[in-house]
Short mmCIF file of C-alpha atoms and ligand atoms in Angstrom, two decimals:
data_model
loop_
_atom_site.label_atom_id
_atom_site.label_comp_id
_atom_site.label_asym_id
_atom_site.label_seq_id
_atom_site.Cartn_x
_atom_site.Cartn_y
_atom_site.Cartn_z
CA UNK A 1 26.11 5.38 13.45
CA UNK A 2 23.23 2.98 13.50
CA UNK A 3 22.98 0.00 15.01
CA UNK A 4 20.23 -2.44 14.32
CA UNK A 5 19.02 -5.90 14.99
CA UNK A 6 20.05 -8.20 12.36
CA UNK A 7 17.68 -11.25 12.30
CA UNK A 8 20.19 -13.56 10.69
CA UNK A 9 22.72 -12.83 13.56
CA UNK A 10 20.31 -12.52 16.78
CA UNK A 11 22.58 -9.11 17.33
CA UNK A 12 22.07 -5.72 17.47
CA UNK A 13 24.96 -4.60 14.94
CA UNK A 14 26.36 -1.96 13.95
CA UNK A 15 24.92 -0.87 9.95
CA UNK A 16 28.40 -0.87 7.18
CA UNK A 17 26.86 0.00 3.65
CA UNK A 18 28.30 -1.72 0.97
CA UNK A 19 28.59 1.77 -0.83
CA UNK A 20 29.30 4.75 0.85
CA UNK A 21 26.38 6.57 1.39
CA UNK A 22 23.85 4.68 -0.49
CA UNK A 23 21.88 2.07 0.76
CA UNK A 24 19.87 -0.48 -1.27
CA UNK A 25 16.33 -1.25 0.73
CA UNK A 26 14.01 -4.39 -0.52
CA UNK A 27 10.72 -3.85 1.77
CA UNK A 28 8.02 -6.67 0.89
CA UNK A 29 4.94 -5.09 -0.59
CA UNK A 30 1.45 -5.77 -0.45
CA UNK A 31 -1.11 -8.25 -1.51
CA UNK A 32 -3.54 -6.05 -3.78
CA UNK A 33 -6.28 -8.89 -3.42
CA UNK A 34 -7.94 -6.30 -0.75
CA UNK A 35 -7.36 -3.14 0.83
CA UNK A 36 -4.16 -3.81 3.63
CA UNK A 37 -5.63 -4.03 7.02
CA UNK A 38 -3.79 -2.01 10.10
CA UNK A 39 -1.70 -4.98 11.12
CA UNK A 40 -0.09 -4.45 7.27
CA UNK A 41 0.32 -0.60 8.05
CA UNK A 42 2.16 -0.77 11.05
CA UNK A 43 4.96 -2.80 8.92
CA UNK A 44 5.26 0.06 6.34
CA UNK A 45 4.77 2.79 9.06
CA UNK A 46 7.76 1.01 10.49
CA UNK A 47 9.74 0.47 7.20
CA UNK A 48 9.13 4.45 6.21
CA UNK A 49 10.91 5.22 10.37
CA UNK A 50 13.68 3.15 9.17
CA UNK A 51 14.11 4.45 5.85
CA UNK A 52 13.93 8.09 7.36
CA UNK A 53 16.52 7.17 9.97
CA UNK A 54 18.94 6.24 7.05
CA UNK A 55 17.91 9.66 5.31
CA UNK A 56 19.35 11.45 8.49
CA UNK A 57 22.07 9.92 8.82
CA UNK A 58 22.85 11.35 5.48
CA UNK A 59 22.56 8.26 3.14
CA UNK A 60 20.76 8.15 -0.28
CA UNK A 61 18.03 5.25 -0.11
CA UNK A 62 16.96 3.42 -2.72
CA UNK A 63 13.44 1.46 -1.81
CA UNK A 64 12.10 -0.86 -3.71
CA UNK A 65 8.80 -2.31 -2.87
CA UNK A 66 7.02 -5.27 -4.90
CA UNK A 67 2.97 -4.96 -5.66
CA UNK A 68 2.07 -8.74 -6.00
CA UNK A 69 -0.89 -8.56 -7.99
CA UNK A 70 -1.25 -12.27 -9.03
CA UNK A 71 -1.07 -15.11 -6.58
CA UNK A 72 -3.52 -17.49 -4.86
CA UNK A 73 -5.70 -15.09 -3.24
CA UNK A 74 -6.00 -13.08 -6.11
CA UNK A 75 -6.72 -15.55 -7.95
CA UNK A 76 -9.43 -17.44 -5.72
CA UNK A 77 -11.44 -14.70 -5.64
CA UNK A 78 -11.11 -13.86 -9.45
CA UNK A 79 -12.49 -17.10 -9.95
CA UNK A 80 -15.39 -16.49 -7.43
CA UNK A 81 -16.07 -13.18 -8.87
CA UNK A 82 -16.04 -14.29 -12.11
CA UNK A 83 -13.78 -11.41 -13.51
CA UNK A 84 -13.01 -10.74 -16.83
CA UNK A 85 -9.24 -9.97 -15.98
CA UNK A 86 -7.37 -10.03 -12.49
CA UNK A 87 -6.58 -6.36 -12.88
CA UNK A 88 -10.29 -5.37 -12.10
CA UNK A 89 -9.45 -6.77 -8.39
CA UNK A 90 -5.66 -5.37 -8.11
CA UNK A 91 -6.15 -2.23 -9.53
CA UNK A 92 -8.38 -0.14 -7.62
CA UNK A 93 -6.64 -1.96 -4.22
CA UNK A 94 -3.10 -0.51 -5.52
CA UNK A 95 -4.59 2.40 -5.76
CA UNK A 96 -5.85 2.39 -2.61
CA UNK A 97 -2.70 1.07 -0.83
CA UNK A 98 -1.09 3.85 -2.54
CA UNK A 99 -3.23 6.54 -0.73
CA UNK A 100 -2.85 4.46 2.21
CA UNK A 101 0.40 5.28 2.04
CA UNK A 102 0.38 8.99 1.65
CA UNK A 103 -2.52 9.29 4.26
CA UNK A 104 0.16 7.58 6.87
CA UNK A 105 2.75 10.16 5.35
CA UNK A 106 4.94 7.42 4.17
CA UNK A 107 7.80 8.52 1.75
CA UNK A 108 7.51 6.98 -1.80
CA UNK A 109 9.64 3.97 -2.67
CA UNK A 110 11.72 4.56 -5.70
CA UNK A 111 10.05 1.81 -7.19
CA UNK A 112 6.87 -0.11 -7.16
CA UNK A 113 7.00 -2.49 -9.45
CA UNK A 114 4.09 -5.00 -10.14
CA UNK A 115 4.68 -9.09 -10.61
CA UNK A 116 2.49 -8.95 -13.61
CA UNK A 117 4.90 -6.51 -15.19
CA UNK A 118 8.09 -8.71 -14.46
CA UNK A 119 6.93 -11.97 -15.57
CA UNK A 120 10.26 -12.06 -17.67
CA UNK A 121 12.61 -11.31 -14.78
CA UNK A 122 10.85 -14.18 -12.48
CA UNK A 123 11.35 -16.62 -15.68
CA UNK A 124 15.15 -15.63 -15.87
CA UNK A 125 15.82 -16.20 -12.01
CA UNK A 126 13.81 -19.62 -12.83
CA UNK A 127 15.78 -21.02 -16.06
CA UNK A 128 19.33 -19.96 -13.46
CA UNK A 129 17.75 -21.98 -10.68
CA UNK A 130 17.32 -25.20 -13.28
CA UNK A 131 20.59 -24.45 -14.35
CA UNK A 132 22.57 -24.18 -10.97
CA UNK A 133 20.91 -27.88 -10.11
CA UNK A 134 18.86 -25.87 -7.22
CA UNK A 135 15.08 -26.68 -8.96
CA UNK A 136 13.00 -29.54 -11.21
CA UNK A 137 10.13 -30.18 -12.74
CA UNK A 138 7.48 -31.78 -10.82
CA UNK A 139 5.27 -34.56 -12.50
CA UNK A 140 2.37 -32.07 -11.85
CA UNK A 141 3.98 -30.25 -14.94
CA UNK A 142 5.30 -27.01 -11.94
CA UNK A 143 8.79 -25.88 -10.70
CA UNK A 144 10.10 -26.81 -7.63
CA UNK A 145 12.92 -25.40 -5.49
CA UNK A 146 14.69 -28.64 -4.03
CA UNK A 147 15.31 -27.59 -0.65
CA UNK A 148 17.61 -30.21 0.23
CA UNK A 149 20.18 -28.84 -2.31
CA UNK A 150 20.80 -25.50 -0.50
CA UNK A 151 22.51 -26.73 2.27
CA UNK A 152 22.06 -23.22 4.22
CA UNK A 153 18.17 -23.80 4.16
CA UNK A 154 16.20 -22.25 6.55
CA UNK A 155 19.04 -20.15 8.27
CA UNK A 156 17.07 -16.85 8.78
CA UNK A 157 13.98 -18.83 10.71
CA UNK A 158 16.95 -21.39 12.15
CA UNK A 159 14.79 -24.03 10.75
CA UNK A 160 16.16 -27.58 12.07
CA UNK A 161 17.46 -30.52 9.36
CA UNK A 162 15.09 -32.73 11.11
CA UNK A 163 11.76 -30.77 10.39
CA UNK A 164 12.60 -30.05 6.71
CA UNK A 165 10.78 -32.88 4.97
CA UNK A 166 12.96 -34.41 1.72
CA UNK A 167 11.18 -35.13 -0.95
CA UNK A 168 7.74 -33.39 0.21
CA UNK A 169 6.31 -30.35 -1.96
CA UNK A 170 4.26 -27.91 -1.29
CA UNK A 171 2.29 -25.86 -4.07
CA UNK A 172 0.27 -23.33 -1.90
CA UNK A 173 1.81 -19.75 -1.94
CA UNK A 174 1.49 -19.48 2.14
CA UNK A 175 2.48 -22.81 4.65
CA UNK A 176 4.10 -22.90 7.80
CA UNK A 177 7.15 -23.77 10.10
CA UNK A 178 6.04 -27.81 9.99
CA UNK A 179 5.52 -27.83 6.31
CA UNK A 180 9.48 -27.06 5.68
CA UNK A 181 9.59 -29.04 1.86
CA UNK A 182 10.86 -28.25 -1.53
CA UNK A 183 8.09 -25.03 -2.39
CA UNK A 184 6.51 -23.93 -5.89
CA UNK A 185 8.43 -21.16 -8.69
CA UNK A 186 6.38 -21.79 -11.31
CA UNK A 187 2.84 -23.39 -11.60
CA UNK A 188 1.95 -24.82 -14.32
CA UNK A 189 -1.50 -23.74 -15.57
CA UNK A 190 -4.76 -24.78 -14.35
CA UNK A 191 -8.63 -24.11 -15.44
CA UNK A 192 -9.30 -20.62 -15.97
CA UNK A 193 -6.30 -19.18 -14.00
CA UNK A 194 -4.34 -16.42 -15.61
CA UNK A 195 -1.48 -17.60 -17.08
CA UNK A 196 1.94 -16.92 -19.00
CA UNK A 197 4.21 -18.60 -21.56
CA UNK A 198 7.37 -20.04 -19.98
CA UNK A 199 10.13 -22.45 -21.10
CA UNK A 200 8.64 -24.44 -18.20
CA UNK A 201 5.09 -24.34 -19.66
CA UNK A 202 2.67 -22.42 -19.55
CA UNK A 203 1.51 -20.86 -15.88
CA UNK A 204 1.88 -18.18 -13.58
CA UNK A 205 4.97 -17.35 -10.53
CA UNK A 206 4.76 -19.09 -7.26
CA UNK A 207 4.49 -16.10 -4.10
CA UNK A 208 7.85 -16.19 -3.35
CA UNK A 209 10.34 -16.01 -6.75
CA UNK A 210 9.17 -12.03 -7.06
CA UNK A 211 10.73 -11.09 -4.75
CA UNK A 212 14.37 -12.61 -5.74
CA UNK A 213 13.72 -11.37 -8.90
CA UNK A 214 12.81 -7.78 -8.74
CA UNK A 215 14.75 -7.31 -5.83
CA UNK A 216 18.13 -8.33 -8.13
CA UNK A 217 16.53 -6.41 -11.45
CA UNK A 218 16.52 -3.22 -8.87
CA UNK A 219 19.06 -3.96 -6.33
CA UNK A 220 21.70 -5.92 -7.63
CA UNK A 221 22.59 -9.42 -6.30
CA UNK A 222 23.69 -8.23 -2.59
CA UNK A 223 21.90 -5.37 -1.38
CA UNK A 224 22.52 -3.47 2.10
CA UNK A 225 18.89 -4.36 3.89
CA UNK A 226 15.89 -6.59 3.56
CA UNK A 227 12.51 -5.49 6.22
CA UNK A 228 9.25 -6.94 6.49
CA UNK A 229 6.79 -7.92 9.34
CA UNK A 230 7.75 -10.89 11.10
CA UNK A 231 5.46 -13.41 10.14
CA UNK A 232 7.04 -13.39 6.39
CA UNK A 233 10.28 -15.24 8.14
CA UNK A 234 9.40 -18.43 7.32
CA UNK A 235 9.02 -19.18 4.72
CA UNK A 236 8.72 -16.67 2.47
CA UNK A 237 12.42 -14.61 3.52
CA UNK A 238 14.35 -17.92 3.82
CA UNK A 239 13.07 -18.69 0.55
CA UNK A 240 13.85 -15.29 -0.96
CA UNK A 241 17.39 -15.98 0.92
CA UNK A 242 17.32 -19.93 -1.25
CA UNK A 243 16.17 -18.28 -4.85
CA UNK A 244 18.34 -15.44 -4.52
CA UNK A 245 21.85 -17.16 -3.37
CA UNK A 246 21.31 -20.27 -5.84
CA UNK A 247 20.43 -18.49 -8.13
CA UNK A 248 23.39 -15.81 -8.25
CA UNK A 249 26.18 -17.80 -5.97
CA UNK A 250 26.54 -14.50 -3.95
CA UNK A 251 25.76 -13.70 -0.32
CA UNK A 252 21.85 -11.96 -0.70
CA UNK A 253 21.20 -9.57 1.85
CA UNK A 254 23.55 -8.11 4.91
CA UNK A 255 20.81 -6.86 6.97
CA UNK A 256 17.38 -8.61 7.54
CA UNK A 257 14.90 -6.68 10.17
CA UNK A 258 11.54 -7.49 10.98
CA UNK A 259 8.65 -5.71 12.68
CA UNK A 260 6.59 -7.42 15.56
CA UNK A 261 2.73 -7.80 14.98
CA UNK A 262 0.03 -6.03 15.93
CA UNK A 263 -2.30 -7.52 18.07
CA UNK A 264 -6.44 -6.24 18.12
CA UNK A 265 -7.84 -6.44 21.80
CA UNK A 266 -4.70 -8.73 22.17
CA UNK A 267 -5.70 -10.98 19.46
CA UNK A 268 -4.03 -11.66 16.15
CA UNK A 269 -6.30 -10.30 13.41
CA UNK A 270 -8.67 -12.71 11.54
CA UNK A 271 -11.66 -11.83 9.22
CA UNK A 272 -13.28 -14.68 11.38
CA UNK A 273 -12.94 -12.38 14.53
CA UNK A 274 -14.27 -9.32 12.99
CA UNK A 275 -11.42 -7.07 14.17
CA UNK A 276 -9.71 -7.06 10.89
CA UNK A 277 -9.54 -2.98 10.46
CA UNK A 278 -8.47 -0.92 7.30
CA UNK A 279 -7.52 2.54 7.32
CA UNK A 280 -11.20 3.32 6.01
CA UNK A 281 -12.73 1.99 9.50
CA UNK A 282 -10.20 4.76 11.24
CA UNK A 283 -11.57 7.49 9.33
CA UNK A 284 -14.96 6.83 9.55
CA UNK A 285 -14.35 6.73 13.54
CA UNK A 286 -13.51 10.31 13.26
CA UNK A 287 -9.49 9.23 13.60
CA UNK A 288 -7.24 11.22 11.64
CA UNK A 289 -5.10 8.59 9.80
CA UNK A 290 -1.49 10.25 11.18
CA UNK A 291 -2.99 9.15 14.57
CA UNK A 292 -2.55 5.56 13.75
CA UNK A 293 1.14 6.72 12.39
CA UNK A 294 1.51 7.99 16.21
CA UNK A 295 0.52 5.38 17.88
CA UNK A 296 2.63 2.89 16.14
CA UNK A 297 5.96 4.93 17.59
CA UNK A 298 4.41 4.27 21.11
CA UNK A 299 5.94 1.07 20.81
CA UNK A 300 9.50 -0.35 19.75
CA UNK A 301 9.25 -2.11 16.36
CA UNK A 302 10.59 -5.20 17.74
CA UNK A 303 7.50 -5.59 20.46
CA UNK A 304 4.10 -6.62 20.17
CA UNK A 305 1.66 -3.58 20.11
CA UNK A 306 -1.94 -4.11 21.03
CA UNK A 307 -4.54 -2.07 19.06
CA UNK A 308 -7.75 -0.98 21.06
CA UNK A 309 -9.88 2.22 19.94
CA UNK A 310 -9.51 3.62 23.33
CA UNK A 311 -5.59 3.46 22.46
CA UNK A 312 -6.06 5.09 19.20
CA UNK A 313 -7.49 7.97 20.84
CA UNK A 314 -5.53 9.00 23.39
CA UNK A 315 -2.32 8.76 20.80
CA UNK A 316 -4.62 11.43 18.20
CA UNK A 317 -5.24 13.02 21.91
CA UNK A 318 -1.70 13.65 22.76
CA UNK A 319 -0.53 14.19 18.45
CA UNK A 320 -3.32 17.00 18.46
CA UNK A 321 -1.85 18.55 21.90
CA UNK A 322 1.61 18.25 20.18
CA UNK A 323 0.02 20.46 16.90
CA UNK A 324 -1.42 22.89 19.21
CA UNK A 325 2.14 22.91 21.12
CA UNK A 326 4.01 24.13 17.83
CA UNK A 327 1.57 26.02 16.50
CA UNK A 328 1.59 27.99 19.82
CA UNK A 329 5.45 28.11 19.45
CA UNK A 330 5.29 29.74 16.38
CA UNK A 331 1.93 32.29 17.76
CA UNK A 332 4.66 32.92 20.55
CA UNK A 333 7.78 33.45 18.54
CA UNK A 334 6.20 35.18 15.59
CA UNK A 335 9.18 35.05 13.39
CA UNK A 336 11.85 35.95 15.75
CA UNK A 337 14.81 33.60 15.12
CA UNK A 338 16.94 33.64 18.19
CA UNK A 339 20.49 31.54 19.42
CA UNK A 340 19.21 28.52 17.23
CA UNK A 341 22.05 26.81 18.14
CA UNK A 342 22.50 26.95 22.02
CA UNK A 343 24.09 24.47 24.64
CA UNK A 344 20.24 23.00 25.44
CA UNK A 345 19.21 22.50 21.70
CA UNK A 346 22.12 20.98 20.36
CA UNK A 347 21.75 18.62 23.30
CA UNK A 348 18.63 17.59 22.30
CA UNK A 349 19.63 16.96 18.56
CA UNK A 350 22.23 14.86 19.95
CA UNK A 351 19.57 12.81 22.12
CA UNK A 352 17.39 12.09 19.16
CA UNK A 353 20.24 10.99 16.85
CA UNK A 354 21.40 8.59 19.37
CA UNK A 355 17.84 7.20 20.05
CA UNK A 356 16.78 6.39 16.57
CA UNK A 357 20.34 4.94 15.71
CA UNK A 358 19.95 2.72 18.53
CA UNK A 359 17.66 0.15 16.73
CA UNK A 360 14.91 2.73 16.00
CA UNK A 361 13.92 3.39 19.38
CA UNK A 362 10.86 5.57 18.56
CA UNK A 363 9.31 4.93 22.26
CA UNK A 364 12.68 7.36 23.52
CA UNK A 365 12.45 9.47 20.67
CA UNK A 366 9.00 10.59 21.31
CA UNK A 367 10.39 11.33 25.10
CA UNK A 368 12.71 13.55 23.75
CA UNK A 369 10.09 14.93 21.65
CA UNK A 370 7.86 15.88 24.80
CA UNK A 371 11.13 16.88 26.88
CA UNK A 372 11.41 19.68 24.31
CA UNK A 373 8.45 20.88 24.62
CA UNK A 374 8.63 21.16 28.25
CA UNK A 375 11.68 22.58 28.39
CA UNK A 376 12.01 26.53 29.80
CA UNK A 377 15.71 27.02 28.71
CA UNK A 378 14.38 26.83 24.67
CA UNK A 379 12.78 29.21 23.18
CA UNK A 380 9.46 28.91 21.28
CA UNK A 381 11.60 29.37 18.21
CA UNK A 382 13.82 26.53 18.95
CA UNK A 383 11.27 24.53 20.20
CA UNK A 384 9.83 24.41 16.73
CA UNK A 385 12.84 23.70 15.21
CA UNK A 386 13.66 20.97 16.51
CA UNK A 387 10.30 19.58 16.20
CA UNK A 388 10.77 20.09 12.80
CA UNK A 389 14.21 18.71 12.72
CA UNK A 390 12.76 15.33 14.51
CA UNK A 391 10.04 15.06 12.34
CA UNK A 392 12.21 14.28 8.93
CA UNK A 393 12.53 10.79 11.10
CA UNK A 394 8.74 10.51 12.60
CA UNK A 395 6.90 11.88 9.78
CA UNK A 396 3.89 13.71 11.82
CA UNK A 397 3.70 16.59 9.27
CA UNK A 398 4.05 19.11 11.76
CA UNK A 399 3.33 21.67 8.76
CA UNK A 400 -0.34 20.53 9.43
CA UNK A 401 -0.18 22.17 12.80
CA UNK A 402 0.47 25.60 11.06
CA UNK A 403 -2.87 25.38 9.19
CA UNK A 404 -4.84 24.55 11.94
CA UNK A 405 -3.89 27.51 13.70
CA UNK A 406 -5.31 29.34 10.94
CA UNK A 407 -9.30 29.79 11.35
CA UNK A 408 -11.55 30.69 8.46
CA UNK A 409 -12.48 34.11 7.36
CA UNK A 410 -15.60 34.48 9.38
CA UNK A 411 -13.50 33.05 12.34
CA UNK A 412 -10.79 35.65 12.29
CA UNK A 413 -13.34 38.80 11.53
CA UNK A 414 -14.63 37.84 15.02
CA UNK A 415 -11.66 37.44 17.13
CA UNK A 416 -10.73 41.13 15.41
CA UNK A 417 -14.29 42.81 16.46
CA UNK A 418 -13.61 41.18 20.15
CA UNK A 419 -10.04 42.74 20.31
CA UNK A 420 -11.71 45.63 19.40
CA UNK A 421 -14.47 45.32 22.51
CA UNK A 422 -11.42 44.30 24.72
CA UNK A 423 -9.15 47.08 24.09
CA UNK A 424 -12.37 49.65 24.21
CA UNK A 425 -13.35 47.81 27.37
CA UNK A 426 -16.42 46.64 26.40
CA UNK A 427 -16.10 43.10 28.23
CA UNK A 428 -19.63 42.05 27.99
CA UNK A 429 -20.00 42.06 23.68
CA UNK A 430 -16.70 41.23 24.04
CA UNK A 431 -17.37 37.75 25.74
CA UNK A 432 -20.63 37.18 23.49
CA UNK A 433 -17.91 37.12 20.48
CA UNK A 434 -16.34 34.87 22.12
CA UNK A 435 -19.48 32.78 22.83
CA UNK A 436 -20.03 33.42 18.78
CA UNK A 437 -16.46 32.07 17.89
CA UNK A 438 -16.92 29.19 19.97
CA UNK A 439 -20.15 28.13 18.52
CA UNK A 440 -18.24 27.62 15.02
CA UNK A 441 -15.94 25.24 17.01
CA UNK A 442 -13.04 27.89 17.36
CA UNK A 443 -11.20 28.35 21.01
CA UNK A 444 -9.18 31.75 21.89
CA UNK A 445 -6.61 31.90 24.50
CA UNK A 446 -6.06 35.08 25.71
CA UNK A 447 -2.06 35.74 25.51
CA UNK A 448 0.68 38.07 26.25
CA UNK A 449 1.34 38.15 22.12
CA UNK A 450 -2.67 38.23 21.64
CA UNK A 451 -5.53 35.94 21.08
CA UNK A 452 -4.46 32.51 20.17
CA UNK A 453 -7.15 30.49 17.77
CA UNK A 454 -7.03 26.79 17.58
CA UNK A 455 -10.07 24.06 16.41
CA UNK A 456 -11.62 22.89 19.37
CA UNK A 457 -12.51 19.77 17.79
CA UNK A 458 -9.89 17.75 15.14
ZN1 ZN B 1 9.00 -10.62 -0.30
#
């Protein structure tokens, strides 16, 4: 059973679905003004952990994850661009994020669905909000949510009655903790800004209506659990949590969770500091992307993790010595499939289960991990599957260690010949095929089961 700290309680509780075995998730999508830097990455590396957790415990998820593809940013540099449309900017970085995506091995989300697609859905949340008494019409022609109206303001981010300012609007898609005031649905349109018909006027969606509004179009008013990186709190989540329950009357989400930032040489990230890194800058350091995935587990979702290249490599350091570890289970097995299901494994399966229900505690899983593959009561063949078993959760694509272990053509004619010098003990050609192999960045170790082949450099 998993349990899992619930932001709006404080607690660690224990997860009820609404339906039996199905769970509705809402994860907060990206910002397709740009490509999503690593601090961005670590959130959906962490959302894909908990989704996979659910998967294991046998439940049937259903993800749903916005693409916001018009708001201020977007928009700002449309205008500086001078674009023809706003799609020539979101476009290619949706595409992008979506390969970011598979390149971290993250599972697919059911859905994906854009703002600029749902423009009628947003309206329809709007015209209930007007309805319910819960927003107006500004004299600047745009829709505001009257925060003083929802008497549970601000519960999520425990926002006190004395900082939220009556009266005070805000129109800007992104504000903080001090700047609690009634915020923007619908702005009415200005200059050259893209722009919709609405019963309001013409204009576009404030940031945070989509996300009430696609959420309920996918998920149904309730829905089992809301996740997102922590900074999206306030406002944006207690404003989801505002739209959503004035708009519908009915309690919005059971189970908020929230992933800690990631810090860059123990810095927040800021385009000003230069140390605002993309999954391009990764790859072009010679860092396989799954290494990033790795070292994201090194650290409980709920803490601070601090980002330094030297950290990167030692996790691809230790995730390559883990490949070579079950590719050399399966060299050492070779097929046999032996008392699967002994005393020692199925205490290990038990281990795992209980460490990622307890809150997603990747940091013990991993320990498992490595405890497995120390372990002399396992054999090779169990070894492996249980890797494989604990990787549905951590997503490593152990498969990838399989090809590795499989040198090219040329590669393999080699370590043949010197098997052949070996066994005819011919020691000296025998070691300048080895010299050979290694010069095309192959390594052989010399085992009871044969010559084992693995990259010397990933
Ligand atoms: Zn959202």
């Amino acid at each position: 059973m998993l349990k899992i700290q619930n932001t709006l309680s404080k607690k660690k509780e224990t997860f009820t679905p609404i339906k039996k075995s199905y769970v509705g998730l809402y994860t907060c999508g990206p910002t397709v003004y740009d490509r999503a830097h690593i601090g961005n990455l670590r959130t959906f590396v962490f959302e894909d952990i908990l989704r996979r957790t659910l998967e294991y415990d046998g439940y049937k998820v259903k993800q749903v994850m916005n693409i916001t593809d018009v708001e201020d940013k977007i928009i700002k540099r449309f205008l500086k661009e001078k674009k023809k449309n706003i799609s020539e900017i979101t476009k290619p970085n949706t595409k992008r994020f979506l390969e970011d995506m598979d390149e971290l091995n993250i599972e697919h989300s059911e859905a994906y669905p854009l703002v600029t697609e749902n423009i009628d859905a947003i309206i329809s949340v709007i015209k209930k909000l007007i309805k319910n008494g819960f927003a107006y019409k500004g004299d600047d022609g745009s829709v505001y949510f009257d925060i003083s109206k929802f008497k549970k303001y601000g519960k999520l981010a425990r926002i006190k009655k004395v900082d939220i300012k009556v009266g005070a609007r805000v129109s800007a898609d992104e504000y903080g903790k001090t700047e609690a005031q009634d915020f923007v649905l619908w702005k009415s349109r200005k200059g050259n800004e893209p722009f919709w018909k609405s019963p309001f006027g013409e204009g576009r969606p404030g940031w945070h209506i989509e996300c009430s509004a696609l959420s309920m179009k996918y998920l149904g008013p309730t829905f089992d659990i809301h996740a997102g990186g922590v900074d999206l709190i306030f406002p944006h989540h207690d404003n989801e949590i505002a739209q959503s329950e004035g708009a519908t009357g009915k309690k919005f989400v059971n189970y908020w969770v929230h992933g800690e930032h990631l810090l860059v040489n123990g810095k927040k990230m800021a385009k000003s500091l230069k140390n605002f890194y993309t999954l391009d800058d990764i790859k072009k350091k010679g860092f396989l992307p799954i290494a990033f995935r790795y070292f994201t587990l090194s650290a409980h979702y709920r803490s601070k993790l601090n980002f330094t290249w030297d950290a990167l490599g030692a996790a691809q350091n230790t995730l390559v010595n883990l490949y070579r570890e079950f590719a050399y289970f399966g060299f050492v097995s070779n097929g046999k499939k032996i008392q699967t299901e002994s005393g020692e494994y199925k205490k290990y399966r038990k281990e795992f289960l209980e460490a990622v229900n307890d809150d997603i505690n990747m940091p013990k899983a991993l320990s498992i991990l490595w405890r497995v593959i120390g372990d002399t009561l396992l054999s090779g063949h169990q070894k492996r599957e249980l890797l494989l078993d604990f990787d549905k959760v951590l997503g490593l694509n152990m498969g990838f260690a399989d090809e590795l272990a499989i040198p090219p053509a040329n590669v393999v004619k080699l370590v043949d010949q010197r098997e052949e010098k070996r066994i005819h003990k011919q020691f000296v050609k025998a070691d300048a095929l080895r010299d050979k192999i290694e010069d095309l960045e192959y390594l052989i170790e010399d085992t009871h089961y044969g010559p084992f082949v693995w990259p010397k450099k990933i």
